[in-house]
Amino acid sequence: MHIQFLGTSAGRPTKSRNVTSAAFVHSEPASGFWLFDAGEGTQQQMFGTKLKLNKLEKIFVTHLHGDHIYGLPGLLSSRSYFDGAGPLVMYGPPGLRAFIDGVFMHSGTYLEYELTVTEIGPGVIMDDGHYRVTADELVHRLPSFGYRIEESAQSGQLDLEQLARRGVEPGPAYGKLKRGEDIILPSGELVRSAEVVGPPVPGRIVTILGDTCPCENGIALARNADLLVHEATFESGMEEKATAYGHSTVRQAAQIAADAGAKQLALTHFSSRYDDEAITELIAEGQKLFPNIVAAYDYMELPVPRQSS
């Protein structure tokens, strides 16, 4: 599991940063990815990655500002040209369906796959048994949502030495034990799953917030997250301007991560006024509050490792 950033600039692209988009790349139940926002040029950015549109399964839109959605029409249209592009589900705030329908109607666009647009409110918006996604409203100039992705717990590790001592052969019996089922050996001995399977491995939590001022909902969505992706449009000391535009400073984002007990913070959505050198200085300021910060950049792949049980 990892996040790959496709655009990390706020408002408009720069020479080195495109506008907002990030891919959540998972491995279960099958290799695929989800997209969070799609600013102008997102599909062009994908040419610099291993991501393919026929592997795109879901799109989550945080809000309807252009730097987060203007890449959607072209990307959705191009997906029709990829073999094996199955049904696609898109989630986002009210108004998303009208935007997509209007663009497609006036441009005469026809998709070769099924597209479902689900307009969301606060609460659990999907749960497929592998991942549960919860959305909640943030504080911005337009309705803006954050998303919390929770991975289901994984079965514990088999005690292979004990299984060998007890004469359990690799194969279907291992699978039953991993699923929590007890087995009976040909000798009549009962092998209980709880005796040979370690404790469950906690699922990972990734929180991706849209544009926002600091707010309690952002903290709740990021509670104990393995990774929090948070905007940092302005430098510390520009809190008044950040509030006026519905954004956050680096220091405010760091405080949210600290208050939420997140394990790692990735900052993105940097104002075009900051070059890479300036962003490095901004991160150093934020690390005074929350040490484990990285500054996202276009094409960056950020792994989300499993935590020990």
C-alpha atoms as a PDB file:
ATOM      1  CA  MET A   1       0.000   0.000   0.000  1.00  0.00           C
ATOM      2  CA  HIS A   2       1.289   3.454  -0.871  1.00  0.00           C
ATOM      3  CA  ILE A   3       0.265   6.944  -1.901  1.00  0.00           C
ATOM      4  CA  GLN A   4       1.610   8.373  -5.132  1.00  0.00           C
ATOM      5  CA  PHE A   5       1.258  12.110  -5.528  1.00  0.00           C
ATOM      6  CA  LEU A   6       0.361  13.312  -9.024  1.00  0.00           C
ATOM      7  CA  GLY A   7      -0.049  16.987  -8.193  1.00  0.00           C
ATOM      8  CA  THR A   8       1.053  18.977  -5.142  1.00  0.00           C
ATOM      9  CA  SER A   9       0.517  22.629  -6.075  1.00  0.00           C
ATOM     10  CA  ALA A  10      -2.306  24.853  -4.859  1.00  0.00           C
ATOM     11  CA  GLY A  11      -4.556  26.781  -7.190  1.00  0.00           C
ATOM     12  CA  ARG A  12      -2.464  26.617 -10.346  1.00  0.00           C
ATOM     13  CA  PRO A  13       0.377  24.504 -11.704  1.00  0.00           C
ATOM     14  CA  THR A  14       4.015  25.502 -11.616  1.00  0.00           C
ATOM     15  CA  LYS A  15       6.976  24.294 -13.662  1.00  0.00           C
ATOM     16  CA  SER A  16       7.637  21.508 -11.147  1.00  0.00           C
ATOM     17  CA  ARG A  17       4.229  20.885  -9.555  1.00  0.00           C
ATOM     18  CA  ASN A  18       0.852  20.112 -11.076  1.00  0.00           C
ATOM     19  CA  VAL A  19      -2.438  20.841  -9.348  1.00  0.00           C
ATOM     20  CA  THR A  20      -3.956  18.441  -6.842  1.00  0.00           C
ATOM     21  CA  SER A  21      -4.266  14.692  -7.282  1.00  0.00           C
ATOM     22  CA  ALA A  22      -3.083  11.636  -5.373  1.00  0.00           C
ATOM     23  CA  ALA A  23      -3.385   7.904  -6.020  1.00  0.00           C
ATOM     24  CA  PHE A  24      -4.039   5.395  -3.239  1.00  0.00           C
ATOM     25  CA  VAL A  25      -2.429   2.177  -4.501  1.00  0.00           C
ATOM     26  CA  HIS A  26      -3.507  -1.001  -2.732  1.00  0.00           C
ATOM     27  CA  SER A  27      -2.794  -4.701  -3.177  1.00  0.00           C
ATOM     28  CA  GLU A  28      -5.945  -6.343  -1.845  1.00  0.00           C
ATOM     29  CA  PRO A  29      -8.182  -7.822  -3.039  1.00  0.00           C
ATOM     30  CA  ALA A  30      -6.428  -7.206  -6.380  1.00  0.00           C
ATOM     31  CA  SER A  31      -3.876  -4.761  -7.666  1.00  0.00           C
ATOM     32  CA  GLY A  32      -5.584  -1.469  -8.366  1.00  0.00           C
ATOM     33  CA  PHE A  33      -5.755   2.137  -7.264  1.00  0.00           C
ATOM     34  CA  TRP A  34      -8.110   4.878  -6.187  1.00  0.00           C
ATOM     35  CA  LEU A  35      -7.748   8.529  -7.158  1.00  0.00           C
ATOM     36  CA  PHE A  36      -8.267  11.440  -4.789  1.00  0.00           C
ATOM     37  CA  ASP A  37      -9.074  14.569  -6.802  1.00  0.00           C
ATOM     38  CA  ALA A  38      -8.051  15.163 -10.386  1.00  0.00           C
ATOM     39  CA  GLY A  39      -6.873  18.654 -11.167  1.00  0.00           C
ATOM     40  CA  GLU A  40      -6.203  19.743 -14.730  1.00  0.00           C
ATOM     41  CA  GLY A  41      -3.549  17.571 -16.379  1.00  0.00           C
ATOM     42  CA  THR A  42      -3.884  14.606 -14.018  1.00  0.00           C
ATOM     43  CA  GLN A  43      -4.074  12.046 -16.818  1.00  0.00           C
ATOM     44  CA  GLN A  44      -0.966  13.584 -18.375  1.00  0.00           C
ATOM     45  CA  GLN A  45       0.811  13.228 -15.021  1.00  0.00           C
ATOM     46  CA  MET A  46      -0.039   9.532 -14.994  1.00  0.00           C
ATOM     47  CA  PHE A  47       2.200   8.970 -18.031  1.00  0.00           C
ATOM     48  CA  GLY A  48       5.145   9.443 -15.676  1.00  0.00           C
ATOM     49  CA  THR A  49       3.979   6.594 -13.432  1.00  0.00           C
ATOM     50  CA  LYS A  50       3.070   2.908 -13.627  1.00  0.00           C
ATOM     51  CA  LEU A  51      -0.594   3.762 -13.072  1.00  0.00           C
ATOM     52  CA  LYS A  52      -3.019   2.694 -15.808  1.00  0.00           C
ATOM     53  CA  LEU A  53      -6.578   3.930 -16.154  1.00  0.00           C
ATOM     54  CA  ASN A  54      -7.954   0.416 -16.550  1.00  0.00           C
ATOM     55  CA  LYS A  55      -6.736  -0.273 -12.988  1.00  0.00           C
ATOM     56  CA  LEU A  56      -8.543   2.776 -11.618  1.00  0.00           C
ATOM     57  CA  GLU A  57     -11.446   1.553  -9.466  1.00  0.00           C
ATOM     58  CA  LYS A  58     -12.728   4.573  -7.539  1.00  0.00           C
ATOM     59  CA  ILE A  59     -12.398   8.345  -7.524  1.00  0.00           C
ATOM     60  CA  PHE A  60     -12.924  10.442  -4.401  1.00  0.00           C
ATOM     61  CA  VAL A  61     -13.440  14.175  -4.924  1.00  0.00           C
ATOM     62  CA  THR A  62     -12.859  16.430  -1.929  1.00  0.00           C
ATOM     63  CA  HIS A  63     -14.544  19.557  -3.327  1.00  0.00           C
ATOM     64  CA  LEU A  64     -15.473  21.277  -6.563  1.00  0.00           C
ATOM     65  CA  HIS A  65     -12.804  23.942  -6.946  1.00  0.00           C
ATOM     66  CA  GLY A  66     -11.254  23.754 -10.389  1.00  0.00           C
ATOM     67  CA  ASP A  67      -7.762  22.796  -9.267  1.00  0.00           C
ATOM     68  CA  HIS A  68      -9.294  19.593  -7.886  1.00  0.00           C
ATOM     69  CA  ILE A  69     -11.764  18.600 -10.661  1.00  0.00           C
ATOM     70  CA  TYR A  70     -10.863  20.124 -14.038  1.00  0.00           C
ATOM     71  CA  GLY A  71      -8.924  16.992 -14.979  1.00  0.00           C
ATOM     72  CA  LEU A  72     -11.925  14.702 -14.496  1.00  0.00           C
ATOM     73  CA  PRO A  73     -13.689  15.033 -17.882  1.00  0.00           C
ATOM     74  CA  GLY A  74     -10.613  14.203 -19.942  1.00  0.00           C
ATOM     75  CA  LEU A  75      -9.492  11.418 -17.646  1.00  0.00           C
ATOM     76  CA  LEU A  76     -12.929   9.762 -17.596  1.00  0.00           C
ATOM     77  CA  SER A  77     -13.194  10.022 -21.372  1.00  0.00           C
ATOM     78  CA  SER A  78      -9.708   8.595 -22.000  1.00  0.00           C
ATOM     79  CA  ARG A  79     -10.448   5.620 -19.751  1.00  0.00           C
ATOM     80  CA  SER A  80     -12.808   4.282 -22.443  1.00  0.00           C
ATOM     81  CA  TYR A  81      -9.774   3.587 -24.651  1.00  0.00           C
ATOM     82  CA  PHE A  82      -8.160   1.208 -22.152  1.00  0.00           C
ATOM     83  CA  ASP A  83      -8.891  -2.500 -22.535  1.00  0.00           C
ATOM     84  CA  GLY A  84     -10.371  -4.032 -19.426  1.00  0.00           C
ATOM     85  CA  ALA A  85     -11.679  -0.777 -17.976  1.00  0.00           C
ATOM     86  CA  GLY A  86     -14.530  -1.999 -15.797  1.00  0.00           C
ATOM     87  CA  PRO A  87     -17.177  -0.089 -13.841  1.00  0.00           C
ATOM     88  CA  LEU A  88     -15.966   3.006 -12.019  1.00  0.00           C
ATOM     89  CA  VAL A  89     -17.482   4.603  -8.912  1.00  0.00           C
ATOM     90  CA  MET A  90     -16.931   8.260  -8.091  1.00  0.00           C
ATOM     91  CA  TYR A  91     -17.716   9.883  -4.745  1.00  0.00           C
ATOM     92  CA  GLY A  92     -17.904  13.581  -4.009  1.00  0.00           C
ATOM     93  CA  PRO A  93     -19.950  16.510  -2.693  1.00  0.00           C
ATOM     94  CA  PRO A  94     -23.355  17.573  -4.028  1.00  0.00           C
ATOM     95  CA  GLY A  95     -23.003  19.175  -7.447  1.00  0.00           C
ATOM     96  CA  LEU A  96     -20.472  16.636  -8.739  1.00  0.00           C
ATOM     97  CA  ARG A  97     -23.070  14.752 -10.794  1.00  0.00           C
ATOM     98  CA  ALA A  98     -24.336  17.954 -12.417  1.00  0.00           C
ATOM     99  CA  PHE A  99     -20.776  18.960 -13.312  1.00  0.00           C
ATOM    100  CA  ILE A 100     -20.002  15.619 -14.986  1.00  0.00           C
ATOM    101  CA  ASP A 101     -23.385  15.350 -16.699  1.00  0.00           C
ATOM    102  CA  GLY A 102     -23.152  18.893 -18.033  1.00  0.00           C
ATOM    103  CA  VAL A 103     -19.649  18.488 -19.469  1.00  0.00           C
ATOM    104  CA  PHE A 104     -20.517  15.166 -21.108  1.00  0.00           C
ATOM    105  CA  MET A 105     -23.815  16.406 -22.530  1.00  0.00           C
ATOM    106  CA  HIS A 106     -22.364  19.526 -24.122  1.00  0.00           C
ATOM    107  CA  SER A 107     -19.247  17.750 -25.397  1.00  0.00           C
ATOM    108  CA  GLY A 108     -21.106  14.710 -26.729  1.00  0.00           C
ATOM    109  CA  THR A 109     -18.955  12.388 -24.642  1.00  0.00           C
ATOM    110  CA  TYR A 110     -19.951   8.718 -24.373  1.00  0.00           C
ATOM    111  CA  LEU A 111     -18.229   6.307 -22.007  1.00  0.00           C
ATOM    112  CA  GLU A 112     -17.609   2.652 -22.865  1.00  0.00           C
ATOM    113  CA  TYR A 113     -17.911   1.630 -19.218  1.00  0.00           C
ATOM    114  CA  GLU A 114     -20.384   2.137 -16.380  1.00  0.00           C
ATOM    115  CA  LEU A 115     -19.783   5.261 -14.283  1.00  0.00           C
ATOM    116  CA  THR A 116     -21.621   5.708 -10.986  1.00  0.00           C
ATOM    117  CA  VAL A 117     -21.498   9.125  -9.335  1.00  0.00           C
ATOM    118  CA  THR A 118     -22.392   9.081  -5.626  1.00  0.00           C
ATOM    119  CA  GLU A 119     -22.912  12.419  -3.906  1.00  0.00           C
ATOM    120  CA  ILE A 120     -21.954  12.060  -0.266  1.00  0.00           C
ATOM    121  CA  GLY A 121     -22.617  13.404   3.191  1.00  0.00           C
ATOM    122  CA  PRO A 122     -20.875  12.713   6.496  1.00  0.00           C
ATOM    123  CA  GLY A 123     -20.528   9.076   7.548  1.00  0.00           C
ATOM    124  CA  VAL A 124     -19.389   5.737   6.144  1.00  0.00           C
ATOM    125  CA  ILE A 125     -19.663   5.965   2.362  1.00  0.00           C
ATOM    126  CA  MET A 126     -18.300   2.522   1.415  1.00  0.00           C
ATOM    127  CA  ASP A 127     -17.271  -0.754   3.025  1.00  0.00           C
ATOM    128  CA  ASP A 128     -16.250  -3.632   0.783  1.00  0.00           C
ATOM    129  CA  GLY A 129     -14.941  -5.900   3.521  1.00  0.00           C
ATOM    130  CA  HIS A 130     -11.344  -4.940   2.793  1.00  0.00           C
ATOM    131  CA  TYR A 131     -11.580  -1.180   3.252  1.00  0.00           C
ATOM    132  CA  ARG A 132     -14.047   1.121   4.956  1.00  0.00           C
ATOM    133  CA  VAL A 133     -14.124   4.784   3.935  1.00  0.00           C
ATOM    134  CA  THR A 134     -15.605   7.464   6.176  1.00  0.00           C
ATOM    135  CA  ALA A 135     -16.174  11.036   5.007  1.00  0.00           C
ATOM    136  CA  ASP A 136     -16.799  14.220   6.936  1.00  0.00           C
ATOM    137  CA  GLU A 137     -17.109  17.911   6.185  1.00  0.00           C
ATOM    138  CA  LEU A 138     -14.186  20.275   6.603  1.00  0.00           C
ATOM    139  CA  VAL A 139     -14.018  24.082   6.706  1.00  0.00           C
ATOM    140  CA  HIS A 140     -13.469  25.734   3.319  1.00  0.00           C
ATOM    141  CA  ARG A 141     -15.084  28.242   0.973  1.00  0.00           C
ATOM    142  CA  LEU A 142     -16.982  25.451  -0.794  1.00  0.00           C
ATOM    143  CA  PRO A 143     -18.273  22.240   0.792  1.00  0.00           C
ATOM    144  CA  SER A 144     -15.094  20.191   1.254  1.00  0.00           C
ATOM    145  CA  PHE A 145     -14.684  16.663   2.546  1.00  0.00           C
ATOM    146  CA  GLY A 146     -11.944  14.607   4.109  1.00  0.00           C
ATOM    147  CA  TYR A 147     -11.707  10.833   3.774  1.00  0.00           C
ATOM    148  CA  ARG A 148     -10.539   8.199   6.265  1.00  0.00           C
ATOM    149  CA  ILE A 149      -9.576   4.826   4.754  1.00  0.00           C
ATOM    150  CA  GLU A 150      -9.488   1.955   7.248  1.00  0.00           C
ATOM    151  CA  GLU A 151      -8.057  -1.387   6.198  1.00  0.00           C
ATOM    152  CA  SER A 152      -9.541  -4.523   7.777  1.00  0.00           C
ATOM    153  CA  ALA A 153      -7.362  -6.402  10.255  1.00  0.00           C
ATOM    154  CA  GLN A 154      -5.322  -9.234   8.755  1.00  0.00           C
ATOM    155  CA  SER A 155      -5.060 -12.774  10.116  1.00  0.00           C
ATOM    156  CA  GLY A 156      -2.111 -13.430  12.404  1.00  0.00           C
ATOM    157  CA  GLN A 157       0.941 -15.423  11.385  1.00  0.00           C
ATOM    158  CA  LEU A 158       0.937 -19.220  11.538  1.00  0.00           C
ATOM    159  CA  ASP A 159       3.313 -20.825  14.037  1.00  0.00           C
ATOM    160  CA  LEU A 160       5.055 -22.998  11.459  1.00  0.00           C
ATOM    161  CA  GLU A 161       7.354 -24.718  13.953  1.00  0.00           C
ATOM    162  CA  GLN A 162       4.466 -25.842  16.102  1.00  0.00           C
ATOM    163  CA  LEU A 163       2.478 -26.983  13.063  1.00  0.00           C
ATOM    164  CA  ALA A 164       5.435 -29.087  11.897  1.00  0.00           C
ATOM    165  CA  ARG A 165       5.813 -30.657  15.344  1.00  0.00           C
ATOM    166  CA  ARG A 166       2.150 -31.576  15.381  1.00  0.00           C
ATOM    167  CA  GLY A 167       2.260 -33.045  11.893  1.00  0.00           C
ATOM    168  CA  VAL A 168       0.083 -30.491  10.110  1.00  0.00           C
ATOM    169  CA  GLU A 169       0.993 -30.532   6.430  1.00  0.00           C
ATOM    170  CA  PRO A 170       1.025 -27.323   4.361  1.00  0.00           C
ATOM    171  CA  GLY A 171      -2.076 -26.945   2.208  1.00  0.00           C
ATOM    172  CA  PRO A 172      -5.812 -26.511   2.841  1.00  0.00           C
ATOM    173  CA  ALA A 173      -5.371 -27.078   6.582  1.00  0.00           C
ATOM    174  CA  TYR A 174      -3.218 -23.952   6.816  1.00  0.00           C
ATOM    175  CA  GLY A 175      -5.956 -21.912   5.152  1.00  0.00           C
ATOM    176  CA  LYS A 176      -8.626 -23.180   7.537  1.00  0.00           C
ATOM    177  CA  LEU A 177      -6.497 -22.370  10.562  1.00  0.00           C
ATOM    178  CA  LYS A 178      -5.770 -18.865   9.225  1.00  0.00           C
ATOM    179  CA  ARG A 179      -9.520 -18.325   8.839  1.00  0.00           C
ATOM    180  CA  GLY A 180     -10.033 -19.216  12.484  1.00  0.00           C
ATOM    181  CA  GLU A 181     -11.295 -22.756  11.908  1.00  0.00           C
ATOM    182  CA  ASP A 182     -10.150 -25.666  14.077  1.00  0.00           C
ATOM    183  CA  ILE A 183      -9.051 -28.878  12.335  1.00  0.00           C
ATOM    184  CA  ILE A 184      -8.834 -32.565  13.234  1.00  0.00           C
ATOM    185  CA  LEU A 185      -5.766 -34.508  12.117  1.00  0.00           C
ATOM    186  CA  PRO A 186      -5.972 -38.095  10.750  1.00  0.00           C
ATOM    187  CA  SER A 187      -4.706 -39.210  14.171  1.00  0.00           C
ATOM    188  CA  GLY A 188      -7.807 -37.689  15.739  1.00  0.00           C
ATOM    189  CA  GLU A 189      -5.895 -34.839  17.389  1.00  0.00           C
ATOM    190  CA  LEU A 190      -7.718 -31.511  17.516  1.00  0.00           C
ATOM    191  CA  VAL A 191      -5.666 -28.482  16.465  1.00  0.00           C
ATOM    192  CA  ARG A 192      -7.252 -25.235  17.546  1.00  0.00           C
ATOM    193  CA  SER A 193      -6.693 -22.158  15.408  1.00  0.00           C
ATOM    194  CA  ALA A 194      -6.116 -20.008  18.482  1.00  0.00           C
ATOM    195  CA  GLU A 195      -3.184 -22.228  19.466  1.00  0.00           C
ATOM    196  CA  VAL A 196      -1.233 -21.909  16.216  1.00  0.00           C
ATOM    197  CA  VAL A 197      -2.222 -18.499  14.801  1.00  0.00           C
ATOM    198  CA  GLY A 198      -0.784 -15.300  16.210  1.00  0.00           C
ATOM    199  CA  PRO A 199      -2.819 -12.200  17.056  1.00  0.00           C
ATOM    200  CA  PRO A 200      -4.465 -10.292  14.182  1.00  0.00           C
ATOM    201  CA  VAL A 201      -2.377  -7.661  12.436  1.00  0.00           C
ATOM    202  CA  PRO A 202      -4.122  -4.282  12.707  1.00  0.00           C
ATOM    203  CA  GLY A 203      -5.258  -2.720   9.455  1.00  0.00           C
ATOM    204  CA  ARG A 204      -3.667   0.499   8.291  1.00  0.00           C
ATOM    205  CA  ILE A 205      -5.396   3.882   8.339  1.00  0.00           C
ATOM    206  CA  VAL A 206      -4.848   6.577   5.730  1.00  0.00           C
ATOM    207  CA  THR A 207      -6.532   9.976   5.987  1.00  0.00           C
ATOM    208  CA  ILE A 208      -6.674  12.337   3.024  1.00  0.00           C
ATOM    209  CA  LEU A 209      -8.177  15.749   3.709  1.00  0.00           C
ATOM    210  CA  GLY A 210      -9.405  18.266   1.173  1.00  0.00           C
ATOM    211  CA  ASP A 211      -8.764  21.987   1.401  1.00  0.00           C
ATOM    212  CA  THR A 212      -9.519  23.112   4.952  1.00  0.00           C
ATOM    213  CA  CYS A 213      -8.885  25.380   7.869  1.00  0.00           C
ATOM    214  CA  PRO A 214      -8.001  23.546  11.080  1.00  0.00           C
ATOM    215  CA  CYS A 215     -11.152  21.874  12.423  1.00  0.00           C
ATOM    216  CA  GLU A 216     -12.310  19.152  14.810  1.00  0.00           C
ATOM    217  CA  ASN A 217     -13.599  16.958  11.987  1.00  0.00           C
ATOM    218  CA  GLY A 218     -10.119  16.890  10.483  1.00  0.00           C
ATOM    219  CA  ILE A 219      -8.689  15.706  13.789  1.00  0.00           C
ATOM    220  CA  ALA A 220     -11.357  13.016  14.127  1.00  0.00           C
ATOM    221  CA  LEU A 221     -10.755  11.703  10.606  1.00  0.00           C
ATOM    222  CA  ALA A 222      -7.004  11.544  11.273  1.00  0.00           C
ATOM    223  CA  ARG A 223      -7.225   9.912  14.704  1.00  0.00           C
ATOM    224  CA  ASN A 224      -4.337   7.402  15.043  1.00  0.00           C
ATOM    225  CA  ALA A 225      -3.832   7.374  11.267  1.00  0.00           C
ATOM    226  CA  ASP A 226      -0.715   5.683   9.915  1.00  0.00           C
ATOM    227  CA  LEU A 227      -0.569   8.489   7.346  1.00  0.00           C
ATOM    228  CA  LEU A 228      -2.291  11.870   7.234  1.00  0.00           C
ATOM    229  CA  VAL A 229      -2.231  13.832   3.963  1.00  0.00           C
ATOM    230  CA  HIS A 230      -2.963  17.474   4.765  1.00  0.00           C
ATOM    231  CA  GLU A 231      -2.810  20.673   2.793  1.00  0.00           C
ATOM    232  CA  ALA A 232      -0.241  23.322   3.741  1.00  0.00           C
ATOM    233  CA  THR A 233      -0.974  26.221   1.435  1.00  0.00           C
ATOM    234  CA  PHE A 234       0.762  28.910   3.479  1.00  0.00           C
ATOM    235  CA  GLU A 235       3.772  29.343   5.732  1.00  0.00           C
ATOM    236  CA  SER A 236       3.520  29.708   9.481  1.00  0.00           C
ATOM    237  CA  GLY A 237       2.652  33.286  10.410  1.00  0.00           C
ATOM    238  CA  MET A 238       0.073  33.611   7.609  1.00  0.00           C
ATOM    239  CA  GLU A 239      -2.792  32.139   9.626  1.00  0.00           C
ATOM    240  CA  GLU A 240      -5.054  35.138   9.039  1.00  0.00           C
ATOM    241  CA  LYS A 241      -4.755  34.883   5.275  1.00  0.00           C
ATOM    242  CA  ALA A 242      -5.094  31.095   5.427  1.00  0.00           C
ATOM    243  CA  THR A 243      -8.368  31.453   7.326  1.00  0.00           C
ATOM    244  CA  ALA A 244      -9.672  34.038   4.872  1.00  0.00           C
ATOM    245  CA  TYR A 245      -9.136  31.625   1.983  1.00  0.00           C
ATOM    246  CA  GLY A 246     -10.182  28.463   3.821  1.00  0.00           C
ATOM    247  CA  HIS A 247      -6.705  26.964   4.016  1.00  0.00           C
ATOM    248  CA  SER A 248      -4.045  25.950   6.554  1.00  0.00           C
ATOM    249  CA  THR A 249      -0.460  26.837   7.304  1.00  0.00           C
ATOM    250  CA  VAL A 250       2.319  24.299   7.765  1.00  0.00           C
ATOM    251  CA  ARG A 251       2.259  24.828  11.519  1.00  0.00           C
ATOM    252  CA  GLN A 252      -1.511  24.334  11.682  1.00  0.00           C
ATOM    253  CA  ALA A 253      -1.274  21.087   9.715  1.00  0.00           C
ATOM    254  CA  ALA A 254       1.465  19.862  12.051  1.00  0.00           C
ATOM    255  CA  GLN A 255      -0.731  20.670  15.055  1.00  0.00           C
ATOM    256  CA  ILE A 256      -3.633  18.685  13.549  1.00  0.00           C
ATOM    257  CA  ALA A 257      -1.345  15.655  13.103  1.00  0.00           C
ATOM    258  CA  ALA A 258      -0.103  15.972  16.678  1.00  0.00           C
ATOM    259  CA  ASP A 259      -3.597  16.388  18.128  1.00  0.00           C
ATOM    260  CA  ALA A 260      -4.849  13.382  16.142  1.00  0.00           C
ATOM    261  CA  GLY A 261      -1.984  11.113  17.176  1.00  0.00           C
ATOM    262  CA  ALA A 262      -1.117  10.408  13.535  1.00  0.00           C
ATOM    263  CA  LYS A 263       2.100   8.496  12.865  1.00  0.00           C
ATOM    264  CA  GLN A 264       3.207  10.374   9.745  1.00  0.00           C
ATOM    265  CA  LEU A 265       2.200  13.616   8.037  1.00  0.00           C
ATOM    266  CA  ALA A 266       2.548  14.325   4.324  1.00  0.00           C
ATOM    267  CA  LEU A 267       2.061  17.963   3.387  1.00  0.00           C
ATOM    268  CA  THR A 268       0.801  18.986  -0.045  1.00  0.00           C
ATOM    269  CA  HIS A 269      -1.109  21.775  -1.844  1.00  0.00           C
ATOM    270  CA  PHE A 270       1.699  24.316  -1.526  1.00  0.00           C
ATOM    271  CA  SER A 271       1.154  27.847  -2.781  1.00  0.00           C
ATOM    272  CA  SER A 272       3.008  28.591  -6.017  1.00  0.00           C
ATOM    273  CA  ARG A 273       4.848  31.367  -4.175  1.00  0.00           C
ATOM    274  CA  TYR A 274       7.115  28.726  -2.590  1.00  0.00           C
ATOM    275  CA  ASP A 275       9.923  27.000  -4.457  1.00  0.00           C
ATOM    276  CA  ASP A 276      11.475  23.732  -3.293  1.00  0.00           C
ATOM    277  CA  GLU A 277      14.065  25.476  -1.140  1.00  0.00           C
ATOM    278  CA  ALA A 278      11.389  27.499   0.628  1.00  0.00           C
ATOM    279  CA  ILE A 279       9.262  24.387   1.189  1.00  0.00           C
ATOM    280  CA  THR A 280      12.227  22.677   2.853  1.00  0.00           C
ATOM    281  CA  GLU A 281      12.410  25.596   5.287  1.00  0.00           C
ATOM    282  CA  LEU A 282       8.658  25.419   5.917  1.00  0.00           C
ATOM    283  CA  ILE A 283       8.909  21.735   6.775  1.00  0.00           C
ATOM    284  CA  ALA A 284      11.676  22.419   9.284  1.00  0.00           C
ATOM    285  CA  GLU A 285       9.338  24.847  11.032  1.00  0.00           C
ATOM    286  CA  GLY A 286       6.533  22.296  11.158  1.00  0.00           C
ATOM    287  CA  GLN A 287       8.828  19.606  12.539  1.00  0.00           C
ATOM    288  CA  LYS A 288       9.149  21.578  15.751  1.00  0.00           C
ATOM    289  CA  LEU A 289       5.552  20.519  16.472  1.00  0.00           C
ATOM    290  CA  PHE A 290       5.407  17.167  14.684  1.00  0.00           C
ATOM    291  CA  PRO A 291       8.752  15.589  13.736  1.00  0.00           C
ATOM    292  CA  ASN A 292       7.580  12.959  11.236  1.00  0.00           C
ATOM    293  CA  ILE A 293       6.696  15.253   8.324  1.00  0.00           C
ATOM    294  CA  VAL A 294       7.469  14.895   4.637  1.00  0.00           C
ATOM    295  CA  ALA A 295       6.838  17.446   1.903  1.00  0.00           C
ATOM    296  CA  ALA A 296       5.063  15.732  -0.968  1.00  0.00           C
ATOM    297  CA  TYR A 297       6.263  16.366  -4.495  1.00  0.00           C
ATOM    298  CA  ASP A 298       4.943  15.244  -7.867  1.00  0.00           C
ATOM    299  CA  TYR A 299       5.487  11.507  -8.502  1.00  0.00           C
ATOM    300  CA  MET A 300       6.555  10.865  -4.916  1.00  0.00           C
ATOM    301  CA  GLU A 301       5.630   7.346  -3.728  1.00  0.00           C
ATOM    302  CA  LEU A 302       5.034   7.194   0.009  1.00  0.00           C
ATOM    303  CA  PRO A 303       4.650   3.663   1.474  1.00  0.00           C
ATOM    304  CA  VAL A 304       2.278   2.940   4.352  1.00  0.00           C
ATOM    305  CA  PRO A 305       3.906   0.077   6.262  1.00  0.00           C
ATOM    306  CA  ARG A 306       2.027  -2.287   8.542  1.00  0.00           C
ATOM    307  CA  GLN A 307       2.402  -1.704  12.232  1.00  0.00           C
ATOM    308  CA  SER A 308       3.276  -4.559  14.553  1.00  0.00           C
ATOM    309  CA  SER A 309       0.331  -6.015  16.441  1.00  0.00           C
END
